Short mmCIF file of C-alpha atoms and ligand atoms in Angstrom, two decimals:
data_model
loop_
_atom_site.label_atom_id
_atom_site.label_comp_id
_atom_site.label_asym_id
_atom_site.label_seq_id
_atom_site.Cartn_x
_atom_site.Cartn_y
_atom_site.Cartn_z
CA MET A 1 -84.59 209.41 60.91
CA THR A 2 -82.24 211.48 58.71
CA GLY A 3 -79.35 213.59 59.73
CA GLY A 4 -77.97 216.91 58.50
CA GLU A 5 -76.55 219.94 60.23
CA VAL A 6 -76.63 220.35 63.92
CA SER A 7 -77.05 223.59 65.85
CA GLY A 8 -74.21 225.65 67.40
CA ALA A 9 -76.01 225.23 70.70
CA LEU A 10 -75.91 221.42 70.46
CA LEU A 11 -72.26 221.46 69.41
CA ARG A 12 -71.58 223.50 72.58
CA GLU A 13 -73.43 221.02 74.70
CA PHE A 14 -71.40 218.09 73.18
CA ALA A 15 -68.17 220.15 73.90
CA SER A 16 -69.25 220.63 77.50
CA VAL A 17 -69.19 216.71 77.77
CA VAL A 18 -66.25 215.67 75.73
CA GLY A 19 -64.14 218.79 75.45
CA ASP A 20 -63.82 221.29 72.57
CA ALA A 21 -60.84 219.33 71.12
CA HIS A 22 -63.05 216.26 70.69
CA VAL A 23 -65.90 217.74 68.82
CA LEU A 24 -64.72 217.71 65.25
CA THR A 25 -66.37 219.56 62.42
CA GLY A 26 -65.61 220.61 58.87
CA ASP A 27 -62.53 219.15 57.28
CA ALA A 28 -61.55 217.33 60.37
CA THR A 29 -64.47 214.99 59.95
CA ALA A 30 -63.34 213.74 56.44
CA GLY A 31 -61.46 210.68 57.47
CA TYR A 32 -64.41 209.44 59.53
CA ALA A 33 -66.87 209.93 56.71
CA VAL A 34 -65.40 207.53 54.15
CA ASP A 35 -64.99 203.82 54.52
CA TRP A 36 -61.79 201.79 53.80
CA THR A 37 -62.90 200.76 50.35
CA GLY A 38 -63.67 204.27 49.25
CA ARG A 39 -67.13 203.19 48.07
CA PHE A 40 -69.08 204.82 50.94
CA ARG A 41 -68.52 208.55 51.39
CA GLY A 42 -70.87 210.38 53.64
CA HIS A 43 -70.99 213.55 55.57
CA ALA A 44 -70.82 214.08 59.31
CA PRO A 45 -72.08 217.28 60.75
CA ALA A 46 -69.82 216.46 63.68
CA VAL A 47 -67.56 213.66 64.96
CA LEU A 48 -67.59 213.21 68.80
CA ARG A 49 -64.70 211.54 70.53
CA PRO A 50 -65.77 210.64 74.11
CA ALA A 51 -63.15 209.40 76.54
CA GLY A 52 -65.25 207.05 78.64
CA THR A 53 -68.60 205.31 79.25
CA GLY A 54 -70.04 208.24 81.08
CA GLU A 55 -69.31 210.61 78.22
CA VAL A 56 -70.85 208.23 75.74
CA ALA A 57 -73.98 208.08 77.95
CA ALA A 58 -74.18 211.84 78.15
CA VAL A 59 -73.63 212.31 74.41
CA LEU A 60 -76.36 209.80 73.49
CA GLY A 61 -78.71 211.47 75.94
CA LEU A 62 -78.20 214.78 74.10
CA CYS A 63 -78.64 213.09 70.69
CA ARG A 64 -81.79 211.48 71.67
CA GLU A 65 -83.26 214.74 73.15
CA ALA A 66 -82.31 216.51 69.91
CA GLY A 67 -83.49 213.69 67.74
CA VAL A 68 -80.12 213.46 66.00
CA PRO A 69 -79.13 210.13 64.47
CA VAL A 70 -75.70 208.63 65.32
CA VAL A 71 -73.33 206.16 63.62
CA PRO A 72 -70.94 204.49 66.17
CA GLN A 73 -67.45 204.00 64.67
CA GLY A 74 -64.47 201.93 65.80
CA GLY A 75 -61.42 201.51 63.61
CA ASN A 76 -63.40 202.24 60.48
CA THR A 77 -62.26 199.07 58.93
CA GLY A 78 -65.77 197.82 58.02
CA LEU A 79 -66.49 196.73 54.43
CA VAL A 80 -70.20 197.31 54.07
CA GLY A 81 -70.64 201.00 54.91
CA GLY A 82 -72.15 200.30 58.25
CA GLY A 83 -69.82 202.58 60.28
CA VAL A 84 -69.96 205.80 58.06
CA PRO A 85 -72.42 208.64 58.09
CA ASN A 86 -74.13 207.87 54.80
CA HIS A 87 -77.11 209.90 55.69
CA GLY A 88 -75.56 212.85 57.46
CA GLU A 89 -75.46 211.17 60.93
CA ILE A 90 -73.16 212.33 63.73
CA VAL A 91 -70.19 209.94 64.08
CA LEU A 92 -69.50 208.70 67.63
CA SER A 93 -65.93 207.54 67.60
CA LEU A 94 -65.02 205.01 70.40
CA ALA A 95 -61.33 205.25 69.59
CA ARG A 96 -60.55 207.03 72.91
CA LEU A 97 -62.14 204.25 75.05
CA ASP A 98 -58.77 202.41 74.78
CA ARG A 99 -58.16 201.09 78.29
CA LEU A 100 -57.00 197.54 78.38
CA GLY A 101 -57.32 195.94 81.79
CA PRO A 102 -54.89 193.54 83.43
CA VAL A 103 -55.17 189.88 82.13
CA ASP A 104 -57.08 187.69 84.62
CA ASP A 105 -54.67 184.68 84.71
CA ASP A 106 -57.24 182.46 86.48
CA ALA A 107 -59.93 182.90 83.73
CA ALA A 108 -57.59 183.74 80.84
CA GLN A 109 -59.83 186.74 80.23
CA VAL A 110 -59.26 190.48 79.73
CA THR A 111 -61.50 193.51 79.89
CA ALA A 112 -61.01 195.86 76.89
CA GLY A 113 -62.37 199.23 76.14
CA ALA A 114 -64.32 199.42 72.83
CA GLY A 115 -61.46 201.31 71.21
CA VAL A 116 -58.73 198.84 72.01
CA THR A 117 -57.28 197.35 68.81
CA LEU A 118 -57.52 193.64 68.30
CA GLN A 119 -53.75 193.53 68.08
CA ARG A 120 -53.49 194.95 71.64
CA VAL A 121 -55.90 192.37 72.92
CA ALA A 122 -53.97 189.62 71.24
CA ASP A 123 -50.67 190.84 72.74
CA ALA A 124 -52.10 191.26 76.28
CA ASP A 125 -50.31 188.17 77.50
CA PRO A 126 -47.29 186.40 75.90
CA GLY A 127 -48.80 183.03 76.71
CA LEU A 128 -52.37 183.77 75.42
CA ASP A 129 -53.81 185.04 72.22
CA LEU A 130 -57.14 186.34 70.82
CA GLY A 131 -59.11 183.66 68.91
CA VAL A 132 -60.12 186.16 66.30
CA LEU A 133 -57.35 186.94 63.75
CA ILE A 134 -58.12 189.36 60.91
CA ALA A 135 -55.79 191.34 58.64
CA SER A 136 -56.92 194.66 59.90
CA ARG A 137 -56.20 193.86 63.53
CA GLY A 138 -53.77 196.79 63.99
CA SER A 139 -56.71 199.21 63.44
CA ALA A 140 -59.99 197.26 64.01
CA THR A 141 -61.14 197.61 67.55
CA ALA A 142 -62.89 195.43 70.07
CA GLY A 143 -66.02 197.33 69.87
CA GLY A 144 -66.18 197.27 66.06
CA ALA A 145 -65.40 193.51 65.95
CA ILE A 146 -68.30 192.86 68.37
CA ALA A 147 -70.71 195.15 66.52
CA THR A 148 -69.85 193.19 63.32
CA ASN A 149 -69.30 189.77 64.96
CA ALA A 150 -65.96 189.70 63.02
CA GLY A 151 -64.68 186.37 61.78
CA GLY A 152 -61.27 185.98 60.19
CA VAL A 153 -58.83 183.26 59.45
CA ARG A 154 -59.22 181.15 62.61
CA VAL A 155 -62.97 180.71 62.89
CA LEU A 156 -62.66 177.00 62.10
CA ARG A 157 -60.79 176.71 65.40
CA TYR A 158 -62.04 179.28 67.77
CA GLY A 159 -65.34 180.65 66.30
CA SER A 160 -66.05 184.31 65.44
CA MET A 161 -66.07 187.32 67.92
CA ARG A 162 -69.30 186.20 69.55
CA ALA A 163 -67.58 183.03 70.84
CA GLN A 164 -64.82 185.11 72.48
CA VAL A 165 -67.16 187.65 74.25
CA ARG A 166 -67.94 186.67 77.87
CA GLY A 167 -69.74 189.92 78.56
CA VAL A 168 -70.15 193.62 77.55
CA GLU A 169 -70.76 197.01 78.93
CA ALA A 170 -72.95 199.15 76.61
CA VAL A 171 -74.92 202.31 76.47
CA LEU A 172 -78.45 202.26 75.28
CA ALA A 173 -79.92 204.95 73.03
CA ASP A 174 -81.32 206.80 75.94
CA GLY A 175 -78.06 207.00 77.84
CA THR A 176 -78.72 204.02 80.19
CA VAL A 177 -75.56 202.03 80.93
CA VAL A 178 -75.85 198.29 81.06
CA SER A 179 -72.89 196.18 82.21
CA HIS A 180 -72.24 192.53 82.59
CA LEU A 181 -68.47 192.06 82.76
CA ALA A 182 -67.85 189.42 85.37
CA GLY A 183 -66.76 186.96 82.69
CA LEU A 184 -68.68 183.98 84.12
CA VAL A 185 -68.30 180.97 81.81
CA LYS A 186 -71.73 179.69 83.02
CA ASP A 187 -74.44 182.27 83.65
CA ASN A 188 -78.01 181.40 82.86
CA THR A 189 -79.64 184.38 84.40
CA GLY A 190 -81.86 185.63 81.60
CA TYR A 191 -81.35 187.07 78.16
CA ASP A 192 -77.86 186.97 76.60
CA TYR A 193 -77.84 190.58 75.54
CA PRO A 194 -74.07 190.62 74.99
CA GLY A 195 -74.54 187.83 72.55
CA LEU A 196 -77.31 189.88 70.84
CA LEU A 197 -75.07 192.87 70.55
CA CYS A 198 -72.57 190.77 68.60
CA GLY A 199 -73.44 191.43 65.01
CA SER A 200 -75.93 194.15 65.82
CA GLU A 201 -73.98 196.68 63.62
CA GLY A 202 -74.46 199.54 66.09
CA THR A 203 -78.22 199.41 65.85
CA LEU A 204 -79.12 198.37 69.44
CA ALA A 205 -76.56 199.93 71.71
CA VAL A 206 -73.10 201.29 71.72
CA VAL A 207 -70.57 198.83 73.14
CA THR A 208 -68.14 200.55 75.38
CA ALA A 209 -66.14 197.64 76.88
CA ALA A 210 -66.10 193.86 76.60
CA ARG A 211 -64.88 190.93 78.63
CA ILE A 212 -62.86 188.76 76.25
CA GLN A 213 -61.96 185.14 76.64
CA LEU A 214 -58.36 184.52 75.45
CA VAL A 215 -57.10 181.25 74.06
CA PRO A 216 -53.62 179.50 74.63
CA ARG A 217 -51.14 181.09 72.27
CA PRO A 218 -50.61 178.38 69.50
CA ALA A 219 -47.06 177.22 69.34
CA GLY A 220 -44.90 175.49 66.74
CA LEU A 221 -46.86 177.07 63.85
CA VAL A 222 -46.46 175.78 60.30
CA THR A 223 -47.92 177.51 57.28
CA VAL A 224 -48.08 175.82 53.83
CA ILE A 225 -49.52 177.05 50.58
CA VAL A 226 -50.60 174.22 48.30
CA GLY A 227 -50.99 174.78 44.50
CA LEU A 228 -54.17 173.31 43.20
CA GLY A 229 -56.20 173.07 39.93
CA GLY A 230 -59.29 174.97 41.24
CA PRO A 231 -61.94 175.30 43.95
CA GLY A 232 -63.07 171.69 43.95
CA GLU A 233 -59.59 170.59 44.97
CA ALA A 234 -59.32 173.30 47.61
CA HIS A 235 -62.57 172.20 49.10
CA GLU A 236 -61.53 168.53 49.12
CA LEU A 237 -58.15 169.41 50.71
CA ALA A 238 -59.66 171.61 53.42
CA ARG A 239 -62.13 168.85 54.24
CA GLU A 240 -59.31 166.37 54.61
CA ALA A 241 -57.25 168.75 56.74
CA LEU A 242 -60.20 169.34 58.97
CA ARG A 243 -60.40 165.71 59.57
CA THR A 244 -56.80 164.69 59.86
CA VAL A 245 -54.78 167.66 61.21
CA PRO A 246 -55.69 168.00 64.88
CA GLY A 247 -53.71 171.27 65.29
CA LEU A 248 -55.43 172.94 62.15
CA LEU A 249 -56.08 176.72 62.62
CA SER A 250 -56.65 178.01 59.09
CA ALA A 251 -57.69 176.84 55.68
CA GLU A 252 -57.69 179.84 53.28
CA TYR A 253 -58.41 179.90 49.54
CA PHE A 254 -57.23 182.36 46.95
CA THR A 255 -56.53 182.31 43.19
CA ARG A 256 -53.92 183.21 40.58
CA ALA A 257 -56.25 186.19 39.64
CA GLY A 258 -55.65 187.96 42.96
CA LEU A 259 -52.02 186.85 43.42
CA ASP A 260 -51.11 188.14 40.02
CA VAL A 261 -52.55 191.67 40.91
CA LEU A 262 -50.68 191.63 44.19
CA ALA A 263 -47.50 190.72 42.33
CA GLU A 264 -47.92 193.54 39.88
CA HIS A 265 -49.14 196.30 42.24
CA ALA A 266 -47.70 195.34 45.59
CA GLY A 267 -44.47 193.57 44.71
CA LEU A 268 -45.44 190.22 46.24
CA VAL A 269 -43.35 187.34 45.02
CA PRO A 270 -45.71 184.31 44.43
CA PRO A 271 -44.25 181.35 46.19
CA LEU A 272 -45.45 178.94 43.44
CA GLN A 273 -47.61 179.02 40.34
CA ALA A 274 -51.02 177.31 40.11
CA PRO A 275 -54.69 178.28 39.25
CA ALA A 276 -55.75 178.11 42.83
CA PHE A 277 -54.24 178.00 46.35
CA LEU A 278 -55.04 176.66 49.78
CA LEU A 279 -53.14 178.12 52.70
CA LEU A 280 -53.16 175.75 55.64
CA GLU A 281 -51.74 176.56 59.05
CA ALA A 282 -51.41 174.27 61.98
CA GLY A 283 -49.68 174.27 65.32
CA GLY A 284 -48.57 171.83 67.98
CA PRO A 285 -46.84 168.44 67.83
CA GLY A 286 -46.82 166.74 64.42
CA ALA A 287 -48.12 169.76 62.54
CA VAL A 288 -45.46 169.59 59.83
CA GLU A 289 -45.91 165.83 59.25
CA ASP A 290 -49.68 166.17 59.32
CA LEU A 291 -49.70 168.95 56.78
CA ALA A 292 -47.15 167.14 54.52
CA VAL A 293 -49.59 164.20 54.42
CA VAL A 294 -52.47 166.32 53.37
CA ALA A 295 -50.42 168.17 50.67
CA GLY A 296 -49.22 164.84 49.24
CA ASP A 297 -47.31 165.35 46.06
CA ARG A 298 -48.86 168.61 45.11
CA PRO A 299 -46.65 171.66 44.72
CA VAL A 300 -46.24 173.33 48.09
CA ALA A 301 -44.34 176.12 49.86
CA VAL A 302 -43.62 175.57 53.52
CA GLY A 303 -42.97 178.25 56.27
CA THR A 304 -41.88 177.35 59.85
CA THR A 305 -39.97 180.51 60.77
CA ALA A 306 -41.88 183.70 61.60
CA ALA A 307 -40.38 185.37 58.54
CA ASP A 308 -41.34 182.60 56.10
CA ARG A 309 -44.73 182.36 57.52
CA ALA A 310 -45.35 186.04 57.29
CA ARG A 311 -44.24 185.95 53.66
CA LEU A 312 -46.75 183.18 52.84
CA TRP A 313 -49.48 184.74 54.90
CA ALA A 314 -49.01 188.09 52.93
CA CYS A 315 -50.28 186.28 49.82
CA ARG A 316 -53.63 185.74 51.56
CA GLU A 317 -53.77 188.65 54.00
CA ARG A 318 -53.13 191.23 51.26
CA HIS A 319 -56.00 189.99 49.18
CA PRO A 320 -58.57 192.56 50.62
CA GLU A 321 -56.33 195.15 48.90
CA ALA A 322 -56.05 193.41 45.54
CA ALA A 323 -59.34 194.58 43.88
CA GLY A 324 -58.67 198.06 45.16
CA PHE A 325 -55.68 198.27 42.72
CA LEU A 326 -58.14 197.68 39.87
CA GLY A 327 -60.85 200.12 40.90
CA VAL A 328 -63.37 200.71 43.75
CA PRO A 329 -64.56 197.26 44.59
CA LEU A 330 -67.94 195.88 45.78
CA LYS A 331 -67.10 193.50 48.58
CA LEU A 332 -69.49 190.68 48.52
CA ASP A 333 -68.96 188.43 51.47
CA VAL A 334 -71.14 185.37 51.18
CA SER A 335 -71.40 181.90 52.58
CA VAL A 336 -73.12 178.68 51.49
CA PRO A 337 -73.57 175.14 52.96
CA ALA A 338 -70.32 173.25 52.77
CA ALA A 339 -71.49 170.98 50.02
CA HIS A 340 -72.06 173.95 47.69
CA TRP A 341 -68.76 175.89 48.39
CA ALA A 342 -66.90 174.47 45.33
CA ARG A 343 -69.75 175.34 43.03
CA LEU A 344 -70.05 178.88 44.43
CA ALA A 345 -66.33 179.46 44.03
CA SER A 346 -66.20 177.95 40.53
CA GLU A 347 -69.26 179.79 39.05
CA VAL A 348 -69.52 183.12 40.88
CA GLY A 349 -67.10 184.88 38.53
CA ALA A 350 -69.31 184.06 35.54
CA VAL A 351 -72.44 184.96 37.50
CA ALA A 352 -71.10 188.37 38.17
CA ARG A 353 -70.09 188.75 34.59
CA SER A 354 -73.49 187.74 33.32
CA ALA A 355 -74.67 191.07 34.90
CA ASP A 356 -71.62 193.10 33.83
CA PRO A 357 -69.41 191.44 31.13
CA GLY A 358 -66.50 193.92 31.90
CA ALA A 359 -66.48 193.22 35.58
CA GLN A 360 -63.27 192.01 37.13
CA VAL A 361 -63.70 189.45 40.00
CA ILE A 362 -61.31 188.39 42.63
CA SER A 363 -62.44 185.75 45.01
CA TYR A 364 -60.82 184.41 48.13
CA GLY A 365 -61.92 183.30 51.56
CA HIS A 366 -62.33 180.88 54.39
CA VAL A 367 -63.04 177.44 52.84
CA ALA A 368 -63.82 175.62 56.05
CA ASP A 369 -66.53 178.09 56.94
CA GLY A 370 -68.27 177.90 53.58
CA ASN A 371 -67.28 181.52 53.18
CA LEU A 372 -66.12 183.24 50.02
CA HIS A 373 -65.22 186.99 49.57
CA VAL A 374 -66.30 187.96 46.10
CA ASN A 375 -64.63 191.25 45.24
CA VAL A 376 -66.22 192.85 42.15
CA VAL A 377 -64.68 195.75 40.28
CA PRO A 378 -67.58 196.87 38.22
CA ALA A 379 -67.16 198.10 34.57
CA ALA A 380 -70.91 198.94 34.36
CA GLU A 381 -72.65 201.20 36.80
CA ALA A 382 -72.83 199.85 40.35
CA ASP A 383 -76.62 200.09 40.55
CA GLY A 384 -77.37 196.76 42.25
CA ARG A 385 -77.00 194.60 39.24
CA HIS A 386 -73.92 192.83 40.68
CA GLU A 387 -75.52 192.19 43.94
CA ASP A 388 -78.73 190.89 42.32
CA ALA A 389 -76.70 188.41 40.33
CA VAL A 390 -74.32 187.17 43.00
CA PHE A 391 -76.71 187.29 45.99
CA GLY A 392 -79.37 185.60 43.84
CA PHE A 393 -77.02 182.79 43.04
CA VAL A 394 -75.93 182.54 46.62
CA ALA A 395 -79.61 182.35 47.83
CA SER A 396 -80.35 179.65 45.22
CA LEU A 397 -77.58 177.50 46.91
CA GLY A 398 -79.23 178.09 50.38
CA GLY A 399 -76.50 180.62 51.39
CA SER A 400 -76.16 183.88 53.29
CA ILE A 401 -75.59 187.32 51.72
CA SER A 402 -73.23 188.18 54.70
CA ALA A 403 -70.97 185.68 56.27
CA GLU A 404 -68.85 187.93 58.46
CA HIS A 405 -68.96 191.57 57.27
CA GLY A 406 -72.52 192.39 58.20
CA ILE A 407 -75.36 194.01 56.27
CA GLY A 408 -74.46 197.60 56.63
CA ALA A 409 -75.58 200.09 53.90
CA LEU A 410 -74.33 197.80 51.11
CA LYS A 411 -76.66 194.88 51.58
CA ALA A 412 -79.74 196.25 53.38
CA ARG A 413 -81.78 196.06 50.17
CA TRP A 414 -81.12 192.37 49.79
CA LEU A 415 -81.74 191.22 53.32
CA PRO A 416 -85.06 189.47 52.27
CA LEU A 417 -83.01 187.01 50.29
CA ALA A 418 -81.51 185.71 53.55
CA ARG A 419 -84.28 186.45 56.18
CA SER A 420 -87.92 185.87 56.05
CA ALA A 421 -90.62 188.56 56.61
CA GLN A 422 -91.34 186.97 60.06
CA GLU A 423 -87.65 187.21 61.05
CA ARG A 424 -87.33 190.82 59.84
CA ALA A 425 -90.46 191.77 61.71
CA LEU A 426 -88.90 190.25 64.91
CA PHE A 427 -85.61 192.23 64.24
CA ALA A 428 -87.77 195.32 64.10
CA ARG A 429 -89.42 194.62 67.37
CA ILE A 430 -86.00 193.87 68.98
CA ARG A 431 -84.66 197.07 67.72
CA ALA A 432 -87.64 199.13 68.79
CA ALA A 433 -87.14 197.69 72.33
CA PHE A 434 -83.55 198.86 72.49
CA ASP A 435 -83.93 202.12 70.53
CA PRO A 436 -87.52 203.28 70.30
CA ASP A 437 -86.52 206.66 68.85
CA GLY A 438 -84.50 205.16 66.11
CA ILE A 439 -81.29 207.15 66.59
CA LEU A 440 -78.71 204.39 66.41
CA ASN A 441 -77.44 203.67 62.91
CA PRO A 442 -80.90 204.13 61.48
CA HIS A 443 -79.99 203.18 57.94
CA VAL A 444 -78.46 199.80 58.72
CA LEU A 445 -80.59 196.64 58.97
CA PRO A 446 -84.42 197.03 58.73
CA ARG A 447 -86.48 199.18 61.19
C1 MLT B 1 -60.66 188.82 54.83
O1 MLT B 1 -60.98 187.62 54.89
O2 MLT B 1 -59.60 189.09 54.18
C2 MLT B 1 -61.53 189.86 55.33
O3 MLT B 1 -62.83 189.38 55.59
C3 MLT B 1 -61.46 191.16 54.49
C4 MLT B 1 -61.96 190.99 53.14
O4 MLT B 1 -62.86 190.27 52.82
O5 MLT B 1 -61.58 191.78 52.22
ZN1 ZN B 2 -62.80 187.26 55.78
#
């Protein structure tokens, strides 16, 4: 289903549901039509900003009747073009569903509207935290993080977003509301549709609220950046840390290439010089000593105060911006089995340049998850040659073309590299069961 213009009559019907002020058209839609990287620029005939689940249901009912496709959007921090109207869809912004319930102390859970930012969820209780930590937490929303099954820098300890979700409320494409928010830890009463909605990229239903499990807030945090010779050493060190540091929370890789760009364009001061780096963070008793043993006699920068830790984390957390200083990047988020991560990280730059010799490549990522973010700033036309090369290499290592960002618009073409024909056919049947008319994010994932 393709989008385009919508009639004045339909716009008036939308306005009767969400109010005139929340039906945006023309220039007011611009910020909702382009993604964070600037690579995906679409056009939205309208942006609708409902205030609650009932309004989402009514709006979707109207869209389905009119046969108008819809792209649900949270904080618009996605990196694969899955939340922008690339084909003239209406944008359904969930930003106003921003009610955060009281923390349930007994269960250490909270119910958050889809538009609540991850930072607000994390701050809901001073003794608790959200297990998912991503750099865009101030803008990224609970609904968006569920739709993409967001990962981040603490997956090795707490898992990705799916592992934090105890239930959801969602609206199906025909306006039906389904809700399962009791937060039961054990609940074998049929299909786990909340789990299925995690990572569904807005194709199955619109998540309007979620019951989120919080974790004890880690205390006594210590952050170190260790200077290393290359990816092989980073992998070895991360493996050792996973086995010997009980309080380990993060093991993050980046390189001199990215840090140099951040030093030049963002004023970051590198804490030490080396070809590659591993940032390790741990908490709890013995964390300093445990990390010191892992670092051994390698060059290391240590942060124990909030200010020092923030300074060290900036070296890693600002990496998503680095390639953007050089051009409009392709964000290729891939994962491989642990045994192949060092080869992936060592060779992927040359693989990308075999397709485009002038390409600039900045890689960083979550070593312990087998995950690498390969940011490519093309010199040649971005016509798929970079993805062919990088994803082909990843597939040859038995890996995935999306570790945590999703398939979106960027990767739909390469899904057969990661999923068999039988799996894709099953996806299509699941999708048809949820959204038979194909109005929800029709150009993301296969139909
Ligand atoms: C990260 O790990 O920094 C995020 O996934 C964002 C990115 O890959 O740029
Ligand atoms: Zn990441």
